[in-house]
Amino acid sequence: MQFHFSLMSQSDAEKIADWHYEGIYSFYDMENDPEDLQELLSPEKRGENYWSVFSNGVLIGFVALFRDDLSMEIGLGLRPDLTGKGLGSTFLDEIEQFILDYFPTVSKLRLSVASFNIRAQKVYQRAGFLPCKEEMIATNGGEYPFLIMEKYLFNT
């Protein structure tokens, strides 16, 4: 699977806004958090932070990148029908390589994952992310426990 990244278009944002995950993962449906949905759908708020990820010309996911000096906060999503099929590690590796290529001075990645999402936590740990702390984060109309994970990058 070969990946291509491009700044998110309005059309891609609208497609992603309609994604629906199954079972407990419906927590990640964009419609559940009006602020996140508004940010995704607004070209001004999206700015140059949201990237669409394609494979063979087909939208398969997205990544949101928020730089803070030498670190970068990342948020990501794989198209619902592709989750749970063993693609997470490859998807994450490609995102990391994109960051290394496009933002060569970034030396640390940080992400937040819902505490219940053990499946994603395992993918992140296999990729070298380490759990740092648990934090309550306001989202989806309430506050939920999230695990904050970090990884140091070594650009060669």
JSON list of C-alpha atoms in Angstrom, two decimals:
[
{"chain": "A", "resi": 1, "resn": "MET", "atom": "CA", "xyz": [0.00, 0.00, 0.00]},
{"chain": "A", "resi": 2, "resn": "GLN", "atom": "CA", "xyz": [1.48, 3.33, -1.06]},
{"chain": "A", "resi": 3, "resn": "PHE", "atom": "CA", "xyz": [0.37, 6.52, 0.65]},
{"chain": "A", "resi": 4, "resn": "HIS", "atom": "CA", "xyz": [0.04, 10.09, -0.55]},
{"chain": "A", "resi": 5, "resn": "PHE", "atom": "CA", "xyz": [-0.59, 13.11, 1.70]},
{"chain": "A", "resi": 6, "resn": "SER", "atom": "CA", "xyz": [-2.23, 16.35, 0.62]},
{"chain": "A", "resi": 7, "resn": "LEU", "atom": "CA", "xyz": [-3.67, 19.32, 2.45]},
{"chain": "A", "resi": 8, "resn": "MET", "atom": "CA", "xyz": [-7.27, 18.47, 3.19]},
{"chain": "A", "resi": 9, "resn": "SER", "atom": "CA", "xyz": [-9.83, 19.74, 0.71]},
{"chain": "A", "resi": 10, "resn": "GLN", "atom": "CA", "xyz": [-13.36, 20.72, 1.65]},
{"chain": "A", "resi": 11, "resn": "SER", "atom": "CA", "xyz": [-14.65, 17.65, -0.17]},
{"chain": "A", "resi": 12, "resn": "ASP", "atom": "CA", "xyz": [-12.39, 15.36, 1.89]},
{"chain": "A", "resi": 13, "resn": "ALA", "atom": "CA", "xyz": [-13.42, 17.10, 5.13]},
{"chain": "A", "resi": 14, "resn": "GLU", "atom": "CA", "xyz": [-17.08, 16.52, 4.30]},
{"chain": "A", "resi": 15, "resn": "LYS", "atom": "CA", "xyz": [-16.45, 12.84, 3.55]},
{"chain": "A", "resi": 16, "resn": "ILE", "atom": "CA", "xyz": [-14.57, 12.38, 6.84]},
{"chain": "A", "resi": 17, "resn": "ALA", "atom": "CA", "xyz": [-17.36, 14.17, 8.74]},
{"chain": "A", "resi": 18, "resn": "ASP", "atom": "CA", "xyz": [-19.71, 11.41, 7.54]},
{"chain": "A", "resi": 19, "resn": "TRP", "atom": "CA", "xyz": [-17.54, 8.52, 8.69]},
{"chain": "A", "resi": 20, "resn": "HIS", "atom": "CA", "xyz": [-19.19, 6.29, 11.30]},
{"chain": "A", "resi": 21, "resn": "TYR", "atom": "CA", "xyz": [-17.33, 3.74, 13.39]},
{"chain": "A", "resi": 22, "resn": "GLU", "atom": "CA", "xyz": [-18.84, 0.58, 14.87]},
{"chain": "A", "resi": 23, "resn": "GLY", "atom": "CA", "xyz": [-19.51, -0.23, 18.52]},
{"chain": "A", "resi": 24, "resn": "ILE", "atom": "CA", "xyz": [-17.49, 1.57, 21.17]},
{"chain": "A", "resi": 25, "resn": "TYR", "atom": "CA", "xyz": [-15.44, 3.23, 18.42]},
{"chain": "A", "resi": 26, "resn": "SER", "atom": "CA", "xyz": [-18.45, 5.36, 17.47]},
{"chain": "A", "resi": 27, "resn": "PHE", "atom": "CA", "xyz": [-16.95, 7.60, 20.16]},
{"chain": "A", "resi": 28, "resn": "TYR", "atom": "CA", "xyz": [-14.74, 8.87, 17.31]},
{"chain": "A", "resi": 29, "resn": "ASP", "atom": "CA", "xyz": [-17.60, 9.86, 14.98]},
{"chain": "A", "resi": 30, "resn": "MET", "atom": "CA", "xyz": [-17.01, 13.54, 14.21]},
{"chain": "A", "resi": 31, "resn": "GLU", "atom": "CA", "xyz": [-20.65, 14.44, 14.81]},
{"chain": "A", "resi": 32, "resn": "ASN", "atom": "CA", "xyz": [-20.21, 13.54, 18.48]},
{"chain": "A", "resi": 33, "resn": "ASP", "atom": "CA", "xyz": [-18.02, 16.59, 19.10]},
{"chain": "A", "resi": 34, "resn": "PRO", "atom": "CA", "xyz": [-19.44, 19.79, 17.58]},
{"chain": "A", "resi": 35, "resn": "GLU", "atom": "CA", "xyz": [-16.18, 21.72, 18.13]},
{"chain": "A", "resi": 36, "resn": "ASP", "atom": "CA", "xyz": [-14.06, 19.11, 16.35]},
{"chain": "A", "resi": 37, "resn": "LEU", "atom": "CA", "xyz": [-16.64, 18.87, 13.57]},
{"chain": "A", "resi": 38, "resn": "GLN", "atom": "CA", "xyz": [-16.67, 22.64, 13.13]},
{"chain": "A", "resi": 39, "resn": "GLU", "atom": "CA", "xyz": [-12.86, 22.72, 12.99]},
{"chain": "A", "resi": 40, "resn": "LEU", "atom": "CA", "xyz": [-12.81, 19.93, 10.41]},
{"chain": "A", "resi": 41, "resn": "LEU", "atom": "CA", "xyz": [-15.43, 21.54, 8.19]},
{"chain": "A", "resi": 42, "resn": "SER", "atom": "CA", "xyz": [-14.09, 25.10, 8.35]},
{"chain": "A", "resi": 43, "resn": "PRO", "atom": "CA", "xyz": [-11.29, 25.82, 5.86]},
{"chain": "A", "resi": 44, "resn": "GLU", "atom": "CA", "xyz": [-10.14, 28.72, 8.05]},
{"chain": "A", "resi": 45, "resn": "LYS", "atom": "CA", "xyz": [-9.97, 26.59, 11.21]},
{"chain": "A", "resi": 46, "resn": "ARG", "atom": "CA", "xyz": [-8.44, 23.61, 9.39]},
{"chain": "A", "resi": 47, "resn": "GLY", "atom": "CA", "xyz": [-5.77, 25.84, 7.95]},
{"chain": "A", "resi": 48, "resn": "GLU", "atom": "CA", "xyz": [-2.64, 23.91, 7.05]},
{"chain": "A", "resi": 49, "resn": "ASN", "atom": "CA", "xyz": [-3.04, 21.50, 9.95]},
{"chain": "A", "resi": 50, "resn": "TYR", "atom": "CA", "xyz": [-5.26, 18.84, 8.38]},
{"chain": "A", "resi": 51, "resn": "TRP", "atom": "CA", "xyz": [-3.96, 16.42, 5.78]},
{"chain": "A", "resi": 52, "resn": "SER", "atom": "CA", "xyz": [-5.84, 13.82, 3.76]},
{"chain": "A", "resi": 53, "resn": "VAL", "atom": "CA", "xyz": [-4.18, 10.45, 3.30]},
{"chain": "A", "resi": 54, "resn": "PHE", "atom": "CA", "xyz": [-4.74, 8.53, 0.08]},
{"chain": "A", "resi": 55, "resn": "SER", "atom": "CA", "xyz": [-3.82, 5.09, -1.20]},
{"chain": "A", "resi": 56, "resn": "ASN", "atom": "CA", "xyz": [-4.17, 4.44, -4.93]},
{"chain": "A", "resi": 57, "resn": "GLY", "atom": "CA", "xyz": [-6.08, 7.72, -5.23]},
{"chain": "A", "resi": 58, "resn": "VAL", "atom": "CA", "xyz": [-8.68, 6.74, -2.62]},
{"chain": "A", "resi": 59, "resn": "LEU", "atom": "CA", "xyz": [-9.15, 8.62, 0.68]},
{"chain": "A", "resi": 60, "resn": "ILE", "atom": "CA", "xyz": [-8.21, 6.21, 3.47]},
{"chain": "A", "resi": 61, "resn": "GLY", "atom": "CA", "xyz": [-7.55, 8.49, 6.42]},
{"chain": "A", "resi": 62, "resn": "PHE", "atom": "CA", "xyz": [-6.43, 11.83, 7.75]},
{"chain": "A", "resi": 63, "resn": "VAL", "atom": "CA", "xyz": [-3.91, 13.33, 10.10]},
{"chain": "A", "resi": 64, "resn": "ALA", "atom": "CA", "xyz": [-4.07, 16.63, 11.99]},
{"chain": "A", "resi": 65, "resn": "LEU", "atom": "CA", "xyz": [-0.69, 18.13, 12.85]},
{"chain": "A", "resi": 66, "resn": "PHE", "atom": "CA", "xyz": [-0.21, 20.87, 15.45]},
{"chain": "A", "resi": 67, "resn": "ARG", "atom": "CA", "xyz": [3.36, 22.02, 15.83]},
{"chain": "A", "resi": 68, "resn": "ASP", "atom": "CA", "xyz": [4.75, 23.42, 19.06]},
{"chain": "A", "resi": 69, "resn": "ASP", "atom": "CA", "xyz": [8.42, 24.29, 18.57]},
{"chain": "A", "resi": 70, "resn": "LEU", "atom": "CA", "xyz": [10.21, 20.93, 18.27]},
{"chain": "A", "resi": 71, "resn": "SER", "atom": "CA", "xyz": [7.20, 18.78, 19.14]},
{"chain": "A", "resi": 72, "resn": "MET", "atom": "CA", "xyz": [4.09, 17.96, 17.23]},
{"chain": "A", "resi": 73, "resn": "GLU", "atom": "CA", "xyz": [0.67, 16.93, 18.50]},
{"chain": "A", "resi": 74, "resn": "ILE", "atom": "CA", "xyz": [-0.96, 14.52, 16.09]},
{"chain": "A", "resi": 75, "resn": "GLY", "atom": "CA", "xyz": [-4.53, 13.39, 15.66]},
{"chain": "A", "resi": 76, "resn": "LEU", "atom": "CA", "xyz": [-5.35, 10.73, 13.13]},
{"chain": "A", "resi": 77, "resn": "GLY", "atom": "CA", "xyz": [-8.15, 8.67, 11.77]},
{"chain": "A", "resi": 78, "resn": "LEU", "atom": "CA", "xyz": [-8.37, 5.69, 9.47]},
{"chain": "A", "resi": 79, "resn": "ARG", "atom": "CA", "xyz": [-11.51, 5.20, 7.38]},
{"chain": "A", "resi": 80, "resn": "PRO", "atom": "CA", "xyz": [-13.94, 3.08, 9.46]},
{"chain": "A", "resi": 81, "resn": "ASP", "atom": "CA", "xyz": [-14.05, 0.10, 7.08]},
{"chain": "A", "resi": 82, "resn": "LEU", "atom": "CA", "xyz": [-10.24, -0.16, 7.27]},
{"chain": "A", "resi": 83, "resn": "THR", "atom": "CA", "xyz": [-9.97, -0.27, 11.07]},
{"chain": "A", "resi": 84, "resn": "GLY", "atom": "CA", "xyz": [-9.27, -3.51, 12.90]},
{"chain": "A", "resi": 85, "resn": "LYS", "atom": "CA", "xyz": [-7.65, -5.05, 9.82]},
{"chain": "A", "resi": 86, "resn": "GLY", "atom": "CA", "xyz": [-3.98, -4.69, 10.78]},
{"chain": "A", "resi": 87, "resn": "LEU", "atom": "CA", "xyz": [-3.37, -1.48, 8.80]},
{"chain": "A", "resi": 88, "resn": "GLY", "atom": "CA", "xyz": [-2.82, 0.78, 11.82]},
{"chain": "A", "resi": 89, "resn": "SER", "atom": "CA", "xyz": [0.92, 0.20, 12.11]},
{"chain": "A", "resi": 90, "resn": "THR", "atom": "CA", "xyz": [1.56, 0.86, 8.42]},
{"chain": "A", "resi": 91, "resn": "PHE", "atom": "CA", "xyz": [-0.67, 3.94, 8.52]},
{"chain": "A", "resi": 92, "resn": "LEU", "atom": "CA", "xyz": [1.17, 5.29, 11.57]},
{"chain": "A", "resi": 93, "resn": "ASP", "atom": "CA", "xyz": [4.60, 4.53, 10.05]},
{"chain": "A", "resi": 94, "resn": "GLU", "atom": "CA", "xyz": [3.66, 6.46, 6.92]},
{"chain": "A", "resi": 95, "resn": "ILE", "atom": "CA", "xyz": [2.45, 9.42, 8.98]},
{"chain": "A", "resi": 96, "resn": "GLU", "atom": "CA", "xyz": [5.72, 9.43, 10.93]},
{"chain": "A", "resi": 97, "resn": "GLN", "atom": "CA", "xyz": [7.77, 9.31, 7.71]},
{"chain": "A", "resi": 98, "resn": "PHE", "atom": "CA", "xyz": [5.69, 12.16, 6.27]},
{"chain": "A", "resi": 99, "resn": "ILE", "atom": "CA", "xyz": [6.40, 14.24, 9.38]},
{"chain": "A", "resi": 100, "resn": "LEU", "atom": "CA", "xyz": [10.13, 13.47, 9.20]},
{"chain": "A", "resi": 101, "resn": "ASP", "atom": "CA", "xyz": [10.21, 14.48, 5.53]},
{"chain": "A", "resi": 102, "resn": "TYR", "atom": "CA", "xyz": [7.97, 17.54, 5.72]},
{"chain": "A", "resi": 103, "resn": "PHE", "atom": "CA", "xyz": [8.89, 18.84, 9.19]},
{"chain": "A", "resi": 104, "resn": "PRO", "atom": "CA", "xyz": [12.53, 17.73, 9.65]},
{"chain": "A", "resi": 105, "resn": "THR", "atom": "CA", "xyz": [13.13, 19.73, 12.85]},
{"chain": "A", "resi": 106, "resn": "VAL", "atom": "CA", "xyz": [10.34, 18.01, 14.80]},
{"chain": "A", "resi": 107, "resn": "SER", "atom": "CA", "xyz": [11.90, 15.70, 17.37]},
{"chain": "A", "resi": 108, "resn": "LYS", "atom": "CA", "xyz": [8.91, 14.57, 19.44]},
{"chain": "A", "resi": 109, "resn": "LEU", "atom": "CA", "xyz": [5.40, 13.38, 18.63]},
{"chain": "A", "resi": 110, "resn": "ARG", "atom": "CA", "xyz": [2.53, 13.47, 21.10]},
{"chain": "A", "resi": 111, "resn": "LEU", "atom": "CA", "xyz": [-0.96, 12.03, 20.83]},
{"chain": "A", "resi": 112, "resn": "SER", "atom": "CA", "xyz": [-4.00, 11.44, 22.99]},
{"chain": "A", "resi": 113, "resn": "VAL", "atom": "CA", "xyz": [-5.96, 8.21, 22.82]},
{"chain": "A", "resi": 114, "resn": "ALA", "atom": "CA", "xyz": [-9.19, 7.41, 24.65]},
{"chain": "A", "resi": 115, "resn": "SER", "atom": "CA", "xyz": [-8.37, 5.18, 27.61]},
{"chain": "A", "resi": 116, "resn": "PHE", "atom": "CA", "xyz": [-10.86, 2.53, 26.48]},
{"chain": "A", "resi": 117, "resn": "ASN", "atom": "CA", "xyz": [-9.17, 2.22, 23.06]},
{"chain": "A", "resi": 118, "resn": "ILE", "atom": "CA", "xyz": [-6.73, -0.57, 23.87]},
{"chain": "A", "resi": 119, "resn": "ARG", "atom": "CA", "xyz": [-6.54, -1.57, 20.19]},
{"chain": "A", "resi": 120, "resn": "ALA", "atom": "CA", "xyz": [-5.06, 1.83, 19.22]},
{"chain": "A", "resi": 121, "resn": "GLN", "atom": "CA", "xyz": [-2.83, 1.96, 22.29]},
{"chain": "A", "resi": 122, "resn": "LYS", "atom": "CA", "xyz": [-1.21, -1.32, 21.23]},
{"chain": "A", "resi": 123, "resn": "VAL", "atom": "CA", "xyz": [-0.55, 0.06, 17.73]},
{"chain": "A", "resi": 124, "resn": "TYR", "atom": "CA", "xyz": [1.01, 3.21, 19.20]},
{"chain": "A", "resi": 125, "resn": "GLN", "atom": "CA", "xyz": [3.16, 1.23, 21.64]},
{"chain": "A", "resi": 126, "resn": "ARG", "atom": "CA", "xyz": [4.42, -1.06, 18.85]},
{"chain": "A", "resi": 127, "resn": "ALA", "atom": "CA", "xyz": [5.39, 2.11, 16.96]},
{"chain": "A", "resi": 128, "resn": "GLY", "atom": "CA", "xyz": [7.48, 3.31, 19.90]},
{"chain": "A", "resi": 129, "resn": "PHE", "atom": "CA", "xyz": [5.05, 5.66, 21.65]},
{"chain": "A", "resi": 130, "resn": "LEU", "atom": "CA", "xyz": [5.32, 5.56, 25.42]},
{"chain": "A", "resi": 131, "resn": "PRO", "atom": "CA", "xyz": [2.48, 6.34, 27.83]},
{"chain": "A", "resi": 132, "resn": "CYS", "atom": "CA", "xyz": [3.19, 9.54, 29.76]},
{"chain": "A", "resi": 133, "resn": "LYS", "atom": "CA", "xyz": [0.09, 10.34, 31.77]},
{"chain": "A", "resi": 134, "resn": "GLU", "atom": "CA", "xyz": [-3.67, 10.04, 31.91]},
{"chain": "A", "resi": 135, "resn": "GLU", "atom": "CA", "xyz": [-5.73, 13.16, 31.53]},
{"chain": "A", "resi": 136, "resn": "MET", "atom": "CA", "xyz": [-9.41, 14.05, 31.51]},
{"chain": "A", "resi": 137, "resn": "ILE", "atom": "CA", "xyz": [-10.23, 15.73, 28.19]},
{"chain": "A", "resi": 138, "resn": "ALA", "atom": "CA", "xyz": [-13.43, 17.59, 27.35]},
{"chain": "A", "resi": 139, "resn": "THR", "atom": "CA", "xyz": [-14.99, 16.12, 24.21]},
{"chain": "A", "resi": 140, "resn": "ASN", "atom": "CA", "xyz": [-18.29, 14.70, 22.97]},
{"chain": "A", "resi": 141, "resn": "GLY", "atom": "CA", "xyz": [-20.27, 16.74, 25.50]},
{"chain": "A", "resi": 142, "resn": "GLY", "atom": "CA", "xyz": [-18.42, 15.48, 28.58]},
{"chain": "A", "resi": 143, "resn": "GLU", "atom": "CA", "xyz": [-15.01, 14.74, 30.07]},
{"chain": "A", "resi": 144, "resn": "TYR", "atom": "CA", "xyz": [-13.33, 11.42, 29.35]},
{"chain": "A", "resi": 145, "resn": "PRO", "atom": "CA", "xyz": [-10.05, 9.78, 30.38]},
{"chain": "A", "resi": 146, "resn": "PHE", "atom": "CA", "xyz": [-7.35, 9.80, 27.71]},
{"chain": "A", "resi": 147, "resn": "LEU", "atom": "CA", "xyz": [-3.86, 8.38, 27.69]},
{"chain": "A", "resi": 148, "resn": "ILE", "atom": "CA", "xyz": [-1.20, 10.84, 26.53]},
{"chain": "A", "resi": 149, "resn": "MET", "atom": "CA", "xyz": [1.60, 9.11, 24.64]},
{"chain": "A", "resi": 150, "resn": "GLU", "atom": "CA", "xyz": [4.91, 10.43, 23.27]},
{"chain": "A", "resi": 151, "resn": "LYS", "atom": "CA", "xyz": [7.63, 9.31, 20.93]},
{"chain": "A", "resi": 152, "resn": "TYR", "atom": "CA", "xyz": [11.02, 10.85, 20.24]},
{"chain": "A", "resi": 153, "resn": "LEU", "atom": "CA", "xyz": [12.06, 10.99, 16.59]},
{"chain": "A", "resi": 154, "resn": "PHE", "atom": "CA", "xyz": [15.52, 10.60, 15.23]},
{"chain": "A", "resi": 155, "resn": "ASN", "atom": "CA", "xyz": [15.73, 12.04, 11.74]},
{"chain": "A", "resi": 156, "resn": "THR", "atom": "CA", "xyz": [18.55, 10.32, 9.84]}
]
